mmJSON file of the N, C-alpha and C atoms, coordinates in Angstrom:
{"data_MODEL":{"atom_site":{
"group_PDB":["ATOM","ATOM","ATOM","ATOM","ATOM","ATOM","ATOM","ATOM","ATOM","ATOM","ATOM","ATOM","ATOM","ATOM","ATOM","ATOM","ATOM","ATOM","ATOM","ATOM","ATOM","ATOM","ATOM","ATOM","ATOM","ATOM","ATOM","ATOM","ATOM","ATOM","ATOM","ATOM","ATOM","ATOM","ATOM","ATOM","ATOM","ATOM","ATOM","ATOM","ATOM","ATOM","ATOM","ATOM","ATOM","ATOM","ATOM","ATOM","ATOM","ATOM","ATOM","ATOM","ATOM","ATOM","ATOM","ATOM","ATOM","ATOM","ATOM","ATOM","ATOM","ATOM","ATOM","ATOM","ATOM","ATOM","ATOM","ATOM","ATOM","ATOM","ATOM","ATOM","ATOM","ATOM","ATOM","ATOM","ATOM","ATOM","ATOM","ATOM","ATOM","ATOM","ATOM","ATOM","ATOM","ATOM","ATOM","ATOM","ATOM","ATOM","ATOM","ATOM","ATOM","ATOM","ATOM","ATOM","ATOM","ATOM","ATOM","ATOM","ATOM","ATOM","ATOM","ATOM","ATOM","ATOM","ATOM","ATOM","ATOM","ATOM","ATOM","ATOM","ATOM","ATOM","ATOM","ATOM","ATOM","ATOM","ATOM","ATOM","ATOM","ATOM","ATOM","ATOM","ATOM","ATOM","ATOM","ATOM","ATOM","ATOM","ATOM","ATOM","ATOM","ATOM","ATOM","ATOM","ATOM","ATOM","ATOM","ATOM","ATOM","ATOM","ATOM","ATOM","ATOM","ATOM","ATOM","ATOM","ATOM","ATOM","ATOM","ATOM","ATOM","ATOM","ATOM","ATOM","ATOM","ATOM","ATOM","ATOM","ATOM","ATOM","ATOM","ATOM","ATOM","ATOM","ATOM","ATOM","ATOM","ATOM","ATOM","ATOM","ATOM","ATOM","ATOM","ATOM","ATOM","ATOM","ATOM","ATOM","ATOM","ATOM","ATOM","ATOM","ATOM","ATOM","ATOM","ATOM","ATOM","ATOM","ATOM","ATOM","ATOM","ATOM","ATOM","ATOM","ATOM","ATOM","ATOM","ATOM","ATOM"],
"id":[1,2,3,4,5,6,7,8,9,10,11,12,13,14,15,16,17,18,19,20,21,22,23,24,25,26,27,28,29,30,31,32,33,34,35,36,37,38,39,40,41,42,43,44,45,46,47,48,49,50,51,52,53,54,55,56,57,58,59,60,61,62,63,64,65,66,67,68,69,70,71,72,73,74,75,76,77,78,79,80,81,82,83,84,85,86,87,88,89,90,91,92,93,94,95,96,97,98,99,100,101,102,103,104,105,106,107,108,109,110,111,112,113,114,115,116,117,118,119,120,121,122,123,124,125,126,127,128,129,130,131,132,133,134,135,136,137,138,139,140,141,142,143,144,145,146,147,148,149,150,151,152,153,154,155,156,157,158,159,160,161,162,163,164,165,166,167,168,169,170,171,172,173,174,175,176,177,178,179,180,181,182,183,184,185,186,187,188,189,190,191,192,193,194,195,196,197,198,199,200,201],
"type_symbol":["N","C","C","N","C","C","N","C","C","N","C","C","N","C","C","N","C","C","N","C","C","N","C","C","N","C","C","N","C","C","N","C","C","N","C","C","N","C","C","N","C","C","N","C","C","N","C","C","N","C","C","N","C","C","N","C","C","N","C","C","N","C","C","N","C","C","N","C","C","N","C","C","N","C","C","N","C","C","N","C","C","N","C","C","N","C","C","N","C","C","N","C","C","N","C","C","N","C","C","N","C","C","N","C","C","N","C","C","N","C","C","N","C","C","N","C","C","N","C","C","N","C","C","N","C","C","N","C","C","N","C","C","N","C","C","N","C","C","N","C","C","N","C","C","N","C","C","N","C","C","N","C","C","N","C","C","N","C","C","N","C","C","N","C","C","N","C","C","N","C","C","N","C","C","N","C","C","N","C","C","N","C","C","N","C","C","N","C","C","N","C","C","N","C","C","N","C","C","N","C","C"],
"label_atom_id":["N","CA","C","N","CA","C","N","CA","C","N","CA","C","N","CA","C","N","CA","C","N","CA","C","N","CA","C","N","CA","C","N","CA","C","N","CA","C","N","CA","C","N","CA","C","N","CA","C","N","CA","C","N","CA","C","N","CA","C","N","CA","C","N","CA","C","N","CA","C","N","CA","C","N","CA","C","N","CA","C","N","CA","C","N","CA","C","N","CA","C","N","CA","C","N","CA","C","N","CA","C","N","CA","C","N","CA","C","N","CA","C","N","CA","C","N","CA","C","N","CA","C","N","CA","C","N","CA","C","N","CA","C","N","CA","C","N","CA","C","N","CA","C","N","CA","C","N","CA","C","N","CA","C","N","CA","C","N","CA","C","N","CA","C","N","CA","C","N","CA","C","N","CA","C","N","CA","C","N","CA","C","N","CA","C","N","CA","C","N","CA","C","N","CA","C","N","CA","C","N","CA","C","N","CA","C","N","CA","C","N","CA","C","N","CA","C","N","CA","C","N","CA","C","N","CA","C","N","CA","C","N","CA","C"],
"label_alt_id":[null,null,null,null,null,null,null,null,null,null,null,null,null,null,null,null,null,null,null,null,null,null,null,null,null,null,null,null,null,null,null,null,null,null,null,null,null,null,null,null,null,null,null,null,null,null,null,null,null,null,null,null,null,null,null,null,null,null,null,null,null,null,null,null,null,null,null,null,null,null,null,null,null,null,null,null,null,null,null,null,null,null,null,null,null,null,null,null,null,null,null,null,null,null,null,null,null,null,null,null,null,null,null,null,null,null,null,null,null,null,null,null,null,null,null,null,null,null,null,null,null,null,null,null,null,null,null,null,null,null,null,null,null,null,null,null,null,null,null,null,null,null,null,null,null,null,null,null,null,null,null,null,null,null,null,null,null,null,null,null,null,null,null,null,null,null,null,null,null,null,null,null,null,null,null,null,null,null,null,null,null,null,null,null,null,null,null,null,null,null,null,null,null,null,null,null,null,null,null,null,null],
"label_comp_id":["UNK","UNK","UNK","UNK","UNK","UNK","UNK","UNK","UNK","UNK","UNK","UNK","UNK","UNK","UNK","UNK","UNK","UNK","UNK","UNK","UNK","UNK","UNK","UNK","UNK","UNK","UNK","UNK","UNK","UNK","UNK","UNK","UNK","UNK","UNK","UNK","UNK","UNK","UNK","UNK","UNK","UNK","UNK","UNK","UNK","UNK","UNK","UNK","UNK","UNK","UNK","UNK","UNK","UNK","UNK","UNK","UNK","UNK","UNK","UNK","UNK","UNK","UNK","UNK","UNK","UNK","UNK","UNK","UNK","UNK","UNK","UNK","UNK","UNK","UNK","UNK","UNK","UNK","UNK","UNK","UNK","UNK","UNK","UNK","UNK","UNK","UNK","UNK","UNK","UNK","UNK","UNK","UNK","UNK","UNK","UNK","UNK","UNK","UNK","UNK","UNK","UNK","UNK","UNK","UNK","UNK","UNK","UNK","UNK","UNK","UNK","UNK","UNK","UNK","UNK","UNK","UNK","UNK","UNK","UNK","UNK","UNK","UNK","UNK","UNK","UNK","UNK","UNK","UNK","UNK","UNK","UNK","UNK","UNK","UNK","UNK","UNK","UNK","UNK","UNK","UNK","UNK","UNK","UNK","UNK","UNK","UNK","UNK","UNK","UNK","UNK","UNK","UNK","UNK","UNK","UNK","UNK","UNK","UNK","UNK","UNK","UNK","UNK","UNK","UNK","UNK","UNK","UNK","UNK","UNK","UNK","UNK","UNK","UNK","UNK","UNK","UNK","UNK","UNK","UNK","UNK","UNK","UNK","UNK","UNK","UNK","UNK","UNK","UNK","UNK","UNK","UNK","UNK","UNK","UNK","UNK","UNK","UNK","UNK","UNK","UNK"],
"label_asym_id":["A","A","A","A","A","A","A","A","A","A","A","A","A","A","A","A","A","A","A","A","A","A","A","A","A","A","A","A","A","A","A","A","A","A","A","A","A","A","A","A","A","A","A","A","A","A","A","A","A","A","A","A","A","A","A","A","A","A","A","A","A","A","A","A","A","A","A","A","A","A","A","A","A","A","A","A","A","A","A","A","A","A","A","A","A","A","A","A","A","A","A","A","A","A","A","A","A","A","A","A","A","A","A","A","A","A","A","A","A","A","A","A","A","A","A","A","A","A","A","A","A","A","A","A","A","A","A","A","A","A","A","A","A","A","A","A","A","A","A","A","A","A","A","A","A","A","A","A","A","A","A","A","A","A","A","A","A","A","A","A","A","A","A","A","A","A","A","A","A","A","A","A","A","A","A","A","A","A","A","A","A","A","A","A","A","A","A","A","A","A","A","A","A","A","A","A","A","A","A","A","A"],
"label_entity_id":["1","1","1","1","1","1","1","1","1","1","1","1","1","1","1","1","1","1","1","1","1","1","1","1","1","1","1","1","1","1","1","1","1","1","1","1","1","1","1","1","1","1","1","1","1","1","1","1","1","1","1","1","1","1","1","1","1","1","1","1","1","1","1","1","1","1","1","1","1","1","1","1","1","1","1","1","1","1","1","1","1","1","1","1","1","1","1","1","1","1","1","1","1","1","1","1","1","1","1","1","1","1","1","1","1","1","1","1","1","1","1","1","1","1","1","1","1","1","1","1","1","1","1","1","1","1","1","1","1","1","1","1","1","1","1","1","1","1","1","1","1","1","1","1","1","1","1","1","1","1","1","1","1","1","1","1","1","1","1","1","1","1","1","1","1","1","1","1","1","1","1","1","1","1","1","1","1","1","1","1","1","1","1","1","1","1","1","1","1","1","1","1","1","1","1","1","1","1","1","1","1"],
"label_seq_id":[1,1,1,2,2,2,3,3,3,4,4,4,5,5,5,6,6,6,7,7,7,8,8,8,9,9,9,10,10,10,11,11,11,12,12,12,13,13,13,14,14,14,15,15,15,16,16,16,17,17,17,18,18,18,19,19,19,20,20,20,21,21,21,22,22,22,23,23,23,24,24,24,25,25,25,26,26,26,27,27,27,28,28,28,29,29,29,30,30,30,31,31,31,32,32,32,33,33,33,34,34,34,35,35,35,36,36,36,37,37,37,38,38,38,39,39,39,40,40,40,41,41,41,42,42,42,43,43,43,44,44,44,45,45,45,46,46,46,47,47,47,48,48,48,49,49,49,50,50,50,51,51,51,52,52,52,53,53,53,54,54,54,55,55,55,56,56,56,57,57,57,58,58,58,59,59,59,60,60,60,61,61,61,62,62,62,63,63,63,64,64,64,65,65,65,66,66,66,67,67,67],
"pdbx_PDB_ins_code":[null,null,null,null,null,null,null,null,null,null,null,null,null,null,null,null,null,null,null,null,null,null,null,null,null,null,null,null,null,null,null,null,null,null,null,null,null,null,null,null,null,null,null,null,null,null,null,null,null,null,null,null,null,null,null,null,null,null,null,null,null,null,null,null,null,null,null,null,null,null,null,null,null,null,null,null,null,null,null,null,null,null,null,null,null,null,null,null,null,null,null,null,null,null,null,null,null,null,null,null,null,null,null,null,null,null,null,null,null,null,null,null,null,null,null,null,null,null,null,null,null,null,null,null,null,null,null,null,null,null,null,null,null,null,null,null,null,null,null,null,null,null,null,null,null,null,null,null,null,null,null,null,null,null,null,null,null,null,null,null,null,null,null,null,null,null,null,null,null,null,null,null,null,null,null,null,null,null,null,null,null,null,null,null,null,null,null,null,null,null,null,null,null,null,null,null,null,null,null,null,null],
"Cartn_x":[-1.309,-1.169,0.209,1.203,2.557,2.613,1.94,1.934,1.266,0.161,-0.548,0.33,1.006,1.884,3.05,3.575,4.661,4.209,3.021,2.518,2.203,1.69,1.402,2.691,3.713,4.989,5.633,5.306,5.859,4.908,3.835,2.927,1.948,1.806,0.941,-0.422,-0.651,-1.919,-2.173,-3.416,-3.802,-4.46,-3.887,-4.407,-5.351,-6.543,-7.521,-7.732,-7.242,-7.345,-8.712,-9.466,-10.825,-10.893,-9.944,-10.03,-9.664,-8.958,-8.511,-9.32,-10.102,-10.812,-12.305,-13.101,-14.539,-14.937,-16.238,-16.697,-16.544,-16.557,-16.384,-14.962,-13.987,-12.609,-12.505,-13.12,-13.116,-13.768,-14.885,-15.559,-14.642,-13.946,-13.034,-11.917,-11.37,-10.3,-10.824,-11.985,-12.561,-12.937,-13.466,-13.822,-12.576,-11.512,-10.255,-9.747,-9.79,-9.301,-10.176,-11.474,-12.397,-12.258,-11.795,-11.754,-10.356,-9.342,-7.967,-7.252,-7.344,-6.738,-5.229,-4.601,-3.149,-2.749,-3.535,-3.263,-3.331,-4.382,-4.523,-3.396,-3.006,-1.888,-0.59,-0.342,0.866,0.856,-0.309,-0.421,-0.216,-0.723,-0.554,0.92,1.617,3.051,3.813,3.471,4.145,3.906,2.685,2.412,3.194,3.345,4.15,5.611,6.105,7.488,7.705,6.656,6.747,6.706,6.254,6.055,7.374,7.358,8.477,7.945,7.988,7.334,7.793,9.058,9.592,9.901,9.184,9.49,9.435,8.412,8.301,9.45,9.739,10.828,12.172,12.401,13.654,13.798,12.701,12.732,13.053,12.418,12.682,14.141,14.663,16.066,16.988,16.675,17.502,17.524,16.351,16.267,16.615,16.345,16.545,17.566,18.198,19.177,18.623,17.401,16.753,17.084,17.088,17.272,16.135],
"Cartn_y":[8.407,7.025,6.47,7.346,6.889,6.261,6.858,6.286,4.92,4.797,3.518,2.451,2.801,1.844,1.43,2.374,2.061,0.971,1.165,0.177,-1.15,-1.087,-2.313,-3.078,-2.381,-3.031,-3.663,-3.13,-3.667,-4.629,-5.032,-6.04,-5.54,-4.227,-3.663,-3.232,-3.361,-2.912,-3.638,-3.58,-4.031,-2.832,-2.378,-1.201,-1.656,-1.084,-1.345,-0.024,0.049,1.274,1.331,2.378,2.505,2.439,3.051,3.124,1.815,0.936,-0.316,-1.542,-1.42,-2.58,-2.291,-3.358,-3.197,-3.599,-3.461,-3.735,-5.2,-6.114,-7.525,-7.794,-7.086,-7.232,-6.703,-5.557,-4.999,-5.974,-6.558,-7.531,-8.71,-9.229,-10.364,-10.004,-8.8,-8.358,-8.253,-7.622,-7.475,-8.826,-9.717,-11.053,-11.814,-11.713,-12.367,-11.839,-10.523,-9.93,-10.321,-10.397,-10.741,-12.191,-13.045,-14.477,-15.057,-14.232,-14.724,-14.023,-14.63,-14.053,-13.927,-14.895,-14.834,-13.645,-13.371,-12.212,-10.929,-10.793,-9.587,-9.465,-10.572,-10.538,-10.136,-10.7,-10.346,-8.873,-8.376,-6.962,-6.063,-6.493,-5.73,-5.625,-6.732,-6.743,-5.873,-5.997,-5.203,-3.715,-3.342,-1.915,-1.373,-2.171,-1.745,-1.59,-2.491,-2.395,-1.17,-0.697,0.499,1.795,1.697,2.917,3.451,4.707,5.38,5.92,5.063,5.327,6.634,6.928,8.131,9.24,9.308,10.279,11.717,12.067,13.446,13.784,12.868,13.074,13.178,12.298,12.323,13.614,14.089,15.338,16.511,16.543,17.622,17.599,16.43,16.318,16.823,16.465,16.882,18.396,19.018,20.458,21.298,20.795,21.602,21.019,19.921,19.24,18.968,18.445,18.11,16.686,16.446,15.078,14.701],
"Cartn_z":[-8.885,-9.282,-8.913,-8.834,-8.511,-7.128,-6.152,-4.806,-4.803,-5.498,-5.566,-6.209,-7.28,-7.959,-7.061,-6.28,-5.344,-4.373,-3.788,-2.837,-3.528,-4.74,-5.477,-5.782,-6.242,-6.556,-5.33,-4.157,-2.915,-2.212,-2.89,-2.349,-1.316,-1.187,-0.158,-0.691,-1.989,-2.574,-3.886,-4.301,-5.632,-6.299,-7.39,-8.084,-9.192,-9.186,-10.238,-10.963,-12.177,-12.968,-13.643,-13.357,-13.879,-15.395,-16.06,-17.517,-18.205,-17.506,-18.114,-17.689,-16.647,-16.11,-15.99,-16.001,-15.824,-14.408,-14.116,-12.754,-12.369,-13.32,-12.972,-12.473,-13.024,-12.537,-11.107,-10.846,-9.49,-8.52,-8.911,-8.051,-7.747,-8.759,-8.545,-7.569,-7.711,-6.809,-5.381,-5.211,-3.87,-3.276,-4.098,-3.636,-3.189,-3.962,-3.6,-2.262,-2.099,-0.856,0.332,0.116,1.201,1.636,0.736,1.028,1.185,1.153,1.254,2.41,3.573,4.774,4.616,3.971,3.778,2.917,1.876,1.028,1.846,2.651,3.475,4.493,5.094,6.044,5.351,4.177,3.421,3.025,2.596,2.22,3.437,4.578,5.813,6.195,6.135,6.448,5.453,4.183,3.148,3.339,3.71,3.91,5.096,6.129,7.274,6.87,6.04,5.565,4.674,4.027,3.17,3.976,5.206,6.0,6.557,6.839,7.491,8.813,9.823,11.097,11.732,11.688,12.332,11.331,10.241,9.184,9.688,10.447,10.947,11.885,12.786,13.742,13.016,12.066,11.308,10.509,9.943,9.183,10.094,11.259,12.216,12.663,12.948,13.349,12.25,11.03,9.906,9.773,9.843,9.616,10.838,12.022,13.226,14.192,13.84,14.692,16.082,16.142,17.41,17.81,19.077,19.595,20.464],
"occupancy":[1.0,1.0,1.0,1.0,1.0,1.0,1.0,1.0,1.0,1.0,1.0,1.0,1.0,1.0,1.0,1.0,1.0,1.0,1.0,1.0,1.0,1.0,1.0,1.0,1.0,1.0,1.0,1.0,1.0,1.0,1.0,1.0,1.0,1.0,1.0,1.0,1.0,1.0,1.0,1.0,1.0,1.0,1.0,1.0,1.0,1.0,1.0,1.0,1.0,1.0,1.0,1.0,1.0,1.0,1.0,1.0,1.0,1.0,1.0,1.0,1.0,1.0,1.0,1.0,1.0,1.0,1.0,1.0,1.0,1.0,1.0,1.0,1.0,1.0,1.0,1.0,1.0,1.0,1.0,1.0,1.0,1.0,1.0,1.0,1.0,1.0,1.0,1.0,1.0,1.0,1.0,1.0,1.0,1.0,1.0,1.0,1.0,1.0,1.0,1.0,1.0,1.0,1.0,1.0,1.0,1.0,1.0,1.0,1.0,1.0,1.0,1.0,1.0,1.0,1.0,1.0,1.0,1.0,1.0,1.0,1.0,1.0,1.0,1.0,1.0,1.0,1.0,1.0,1.0,1.0,1.0,1.0,1.0,1.0,1.0,1.0,1.0,1.0,1.0,1.0,1.0,1.0,1.0,1.0,1.0,1.0,1.0,1.0,1.0,1.0,1.0,1.0,1.0,1.0,1.0,1.0,1.0,1.0,1.0,1.0,1.0,1.0,1.0,1.0,1.0,1.0,1.0,1.0,1.0,1.0,1.0,1.0,1.0,1.0,1.0,1.0,1.0,1.0,1.0,1.0,1.0,1.0,1.0,1.0,1.0,1.0,1.0,1.0,1.0,1.0,1.0,1.0,1.0,1.0,1.0,1.0,1.0,1.0,1.0,1.0,1.0],
"B_iso_or_equiv":[0.0,0.0,0.0,0.0,0.0,0.0,0.0,0.0,0.0,0.0,0.0,0.0,0.0,0.0,0.0,0.0,0.0,0.0,0.0,0.0,0.0,0.0,0.0,0.0,0.0,0.0,0.0,0.0,0.0,0.0,0.0,0.0,0.0,0.0,0.0,0.0,0.0,0.0,0.0,0.0,0.0,0.0,0.0,0.0,0.0,0.0,0.0,0.0,0.0,0.0,0.0,0.0,0.0,0.0,0.0,0.0,0.0,0.0,0.0,0.0,0.0,0.0,0.0,0.0,0.0,0.0,0.0,0.0,0.0,0.0,0.0,0.0,0.0,0.0,0.0,0.0,0.0,0.0,0.0,0.0,0.0,0.0,0.0,0.0,0.0,0.0,0.0,0.0,0.0,0.0,0.0,0.0,0.0,0.0,0.0,0.0,0.0,0.0,0.0,0.0,0.0,0.0,0.0,0.0,0.0,0.0,0.0,0.0,0.0,0.0,0.0,0.0,0.0,0.0,0.0,0.0,0.0,0.0,0.0,0.0,0.0,0.0,0.0,0.0,0.0,0.0,0.0,0.0,0.0,0.0,0.0,0.0,0.0,0.0,0.0,0.0,0.0,0.0,0.0,0.0,0.0,0.0,0.0,0.0,0.0,0.0,0.0,0.0,0.0,0.0,0.0,0.0,0.0,0.0,0.0,0.0,0.0,0.0,0.0,0.0,0.0,0.0,0.0,0.0,0.0,0.0,0.0,0.0,0.0,0.0,0.0,0.0,0.0,0.0,0.0,0.0,0.0,0.0,0.0,0.0,0.0,0.0,0.0,0.0,0.0,0.0,0.0,0.0,0.0,0.0,0.0,0.0,0.0,0.0,0.0,0.0,0.0,0.0,0.0,0.0,0.0],
"pdbx_formal_charge":[null,null,null,null,null,null,null,null,null,null,null,null,null,null,null,null,null,null,null,null,null,null,null,null,null,null,null,null,null,null,null,null,null,null,null,null,null,null,null,null,null,null,null,null,null,null,null,null,null,null,null,null,null,null,null,null,null,null,null,null,null,null,null,null,null,null,null,null,null,null,null,null,null,null,null,null,null,null,null,null,null,null,null,null,null,null,null,null,null,null,null,null,null,null,null,null,null,null,null,null,null,null,null,null,null,null,null,null,null,null,null,null,null,null,null,null,null,null,null,null,null,null,null,null,null,null,null,null,null,null,null,null,null,null,null,null,null,null,null,null,null,null,null,null,null,null,null,null,null,null,null,null,null,null,null,null,null,null,null,null,null,null,null,null,null,null,null,null,null,null,null,null,null,null,null,null,null,null,null,null,null,null,null,null,null,null,null,null,null,null,null,null,null,null,null,null,null,null,null,null,null],
"auth_seq_id":[1,1,1,2,2,2,3,3,3,4,4,4,5,5,5,6,6,6,7,7,7,8,8,8,9,9,9,10,10,10,11,11,11,12,12,12,13,13,13,14,14,14,15,15,15,16,16,16,17,17,17,18,18,18,19,19,19,20,20,20,21,21,21,22,22,22,23,23,23,24,24,24,25,25,25,26,26,26,27,27,27,28,28,28,29,29,29,30,30,30,31,31,31,32,32,32,33,33,33,34,34,34,35,35,35,36,36,36,37,37,37,38,38,38,39,39,39,40,40,40,41,41,41,42,42,42,43,43,43,44,44,44,45,45,45,46,46,46,47,47,47,48,48,48,49,49,49,50,50,50,51,51,51,52,52,52,53,53,53,54,54,54,55,55,55,56,56,56,57,57,57,58,58,58,59,59,59,60,60,60,61,61,61,62,62,62,63,63,63,64,64,64,65,65,65,66,66,66,67,67,67],
"auth_comp_id":["UNK","UNK","UNK","UNK","UNK","UNK","UNK","UNK","UNK","UNK","UNK","UNK","UNK","UNK","UNK","UNK","UNK","UNK","UNK","UNK","UNK","UNK","UNK","UNK","UNK","UNK","UNK","UNK","UNK","UNK","UNK","UNK","UNK","UNK","UNK","UNK","UNK","UNK","UNK","UNK","UNK","UNK","UNK","UNK","UNK","UNK","UNK","UNK","UNK","UNK","UNK","UNK","UNK","UNK","UNK","UNK","UNK","UNK","UNK","UNK","UNK","UNK","UNK","UNK","UNK","UNK","UNK","UNK","UNK","UNK","UNK","UNK","UNK","UNK","UNK","UNK","UNK","UNK","UNK","UNK","UNK","UNK","UNK","UNK","UNK","UNK","UNK","UNK","UNK","UNK","UNK","UNK","UNK","UNK","UNK","UNK","UNK","UNK","UNK","UNK","UNK","UNK","UNK","UNK","UNK","UNK","UNK","UNK","UNK","UNK","UNK","UNK","UNK","UNK","UNK","UNK","UNK","UNK","UNK","UNK","UNK","UNK","UNK","UNK","UNK","UNK","UNK","UNK","UNK","UNK","UNK","UNK","UNK","UNK","UNK","UNK","UNK","UNK","UNK","UNK","UNK","UNK","UNK","UNK","UNK","UNK","UNK","UNK","UNK","UNK","UNK","UNK","UNK","UNK","UNK","UNK","UNK","UNK","UNK","UNK","UNK","UNK","UNK","UNK","UNK","UNK","UNK","UNK","UNK","UNK","UNK","UNK","UNK","UNK","UNK","UNK","UNK","UNK","UNK","UNK","UNK","UNK","UNK","UNK","UNK","UNK","UNK","UNK","UNK","UNK","UNK","UNK","UNK","UNK","UNK","UNK","UNK","UNK","UNK","UNK","UNK"],
"auth_asym_id":["A","A","A","A","A","A","A","A","A","A","A","A","A","A","A","A","A","A","A","A","A","A","A","A","A","A","A","A","A","A","A","A","A","A","A","A","A","A","A","A","A","A","A","A","A","A","A","A","A","A","A","A","A","A","A","A","A","A","A","A","A","A","A","A","A","A","A","A","A","A","A","A","A","A","A","A","A","A","A","A","A","A","A","A","A","A","A","A","A","A","A","A","A","A","A","A","A","A","A","A","A","A","A","A","A","A","A","A","A","A","A","A","A","A","A","A","A","A","A","A","A","A","A","A","A","A","A","A","A","A","A","A","A","A","A","A","A","A","A","A","A","A","A","A","A","A","A","A","A","A","A","A","A","A","A","A","A","A","A","A","A","A","A","A","A","A","A","A","A","A","A","A","A","A","A","A","A","A","A","A","A","A","A","A","A","A","A","A","A","A","A","A","A","A","A","A","A","A","A","A","A"],
"auth_atom_id":["N","CA","C","N","CA","C","N","CA","C","N","CA","C","N","CA","C","N","CA","C","N","CA","C","N","CA","C","N","CA","C","N","CA","C","N","CA","C","N","CA","C","N","CA","C","N","CA","C","N","CA","C","N","CA","C","N","CA","C","N","CA","C","N","CA","C","N","CA","C","N","CA","C","N","CA","C","N","CA","C","N","CA","C","N","CA","C","N","CA","C","N","CA","C","N","CA","C","N","CA","C","N","CA","C","N","CA","C","N","CA","C","N","CA","C","N","CA","C","N","CA","C","N","CA","C","N","CA","C","N","CA","C","N","CA","C","N","CA","C","N","CA","C","N","CA","C","N","CA","C","N","CA","C","N","CA","C","N","CA","C","N","CA","C","N","CA","C","N","CA","C","N","CA","C","N","CA","C","N","CA","C","N","CA","C","N","CA","C","N","CA","C","N","CA","C","N","CA","C","N","CA","C","N","CA","C","N","CA","C","N","CA","C","N","CA","C","N","CA","C","N","CA","C","N","CA","C","N","CA","C","N","CA","C"],
"pdbx_PDB_model_num":[1,1,1,1,1,1,1,1,1,1,1,1,1,1,1,1,1,1,1,1,1,1,1,1,1,1,1,1,1,1,1,1,1,1,1,1,1,1,1,1,1,1,1,1,1,1,1,1,1,1,1,1,1,1,1,1,1,1,1,1,1,1,1,1,1,1,1,1,1,1,1,1,1,1,1,1,1,1,1,1,1,1,1,1,1,1,1,1,1,1,1,1,1,1,1,1,1,1,1,1,1,1,1,1,1,1,1,1,1,1,1,1,1,1,1,1,1,1,1,1,1,1,1,1,1,1,1,1,1,1,1,1,1,1,1,1,1,1,1,1,1,1,1,1,1,1,1,1,1,1,1,1,1,1,1,1,1,1,1,1,1,1,1,1,1,1,1,1,1,1,1,1,1,1,1,1,1,1,1,1,1,1,1,1,1,1,1,1,1,1,1,1,1,1,1,1,1,1,1,1,1]
}}}
């Protein structure tokens, strides 16, 4: 859940907790996402900003001093 919350806090996801919400809430969230292109674009940009594109390469450089 921590990873999901991280992405939600950064605008890259909407977390629907099963124990706290019912199926009508899930439907509303999915309907909003399906009908709001701006929301999806914003979430897409946010998810890219959350990513660490060169994480594997950076880790290898750190541990093995590779260039």
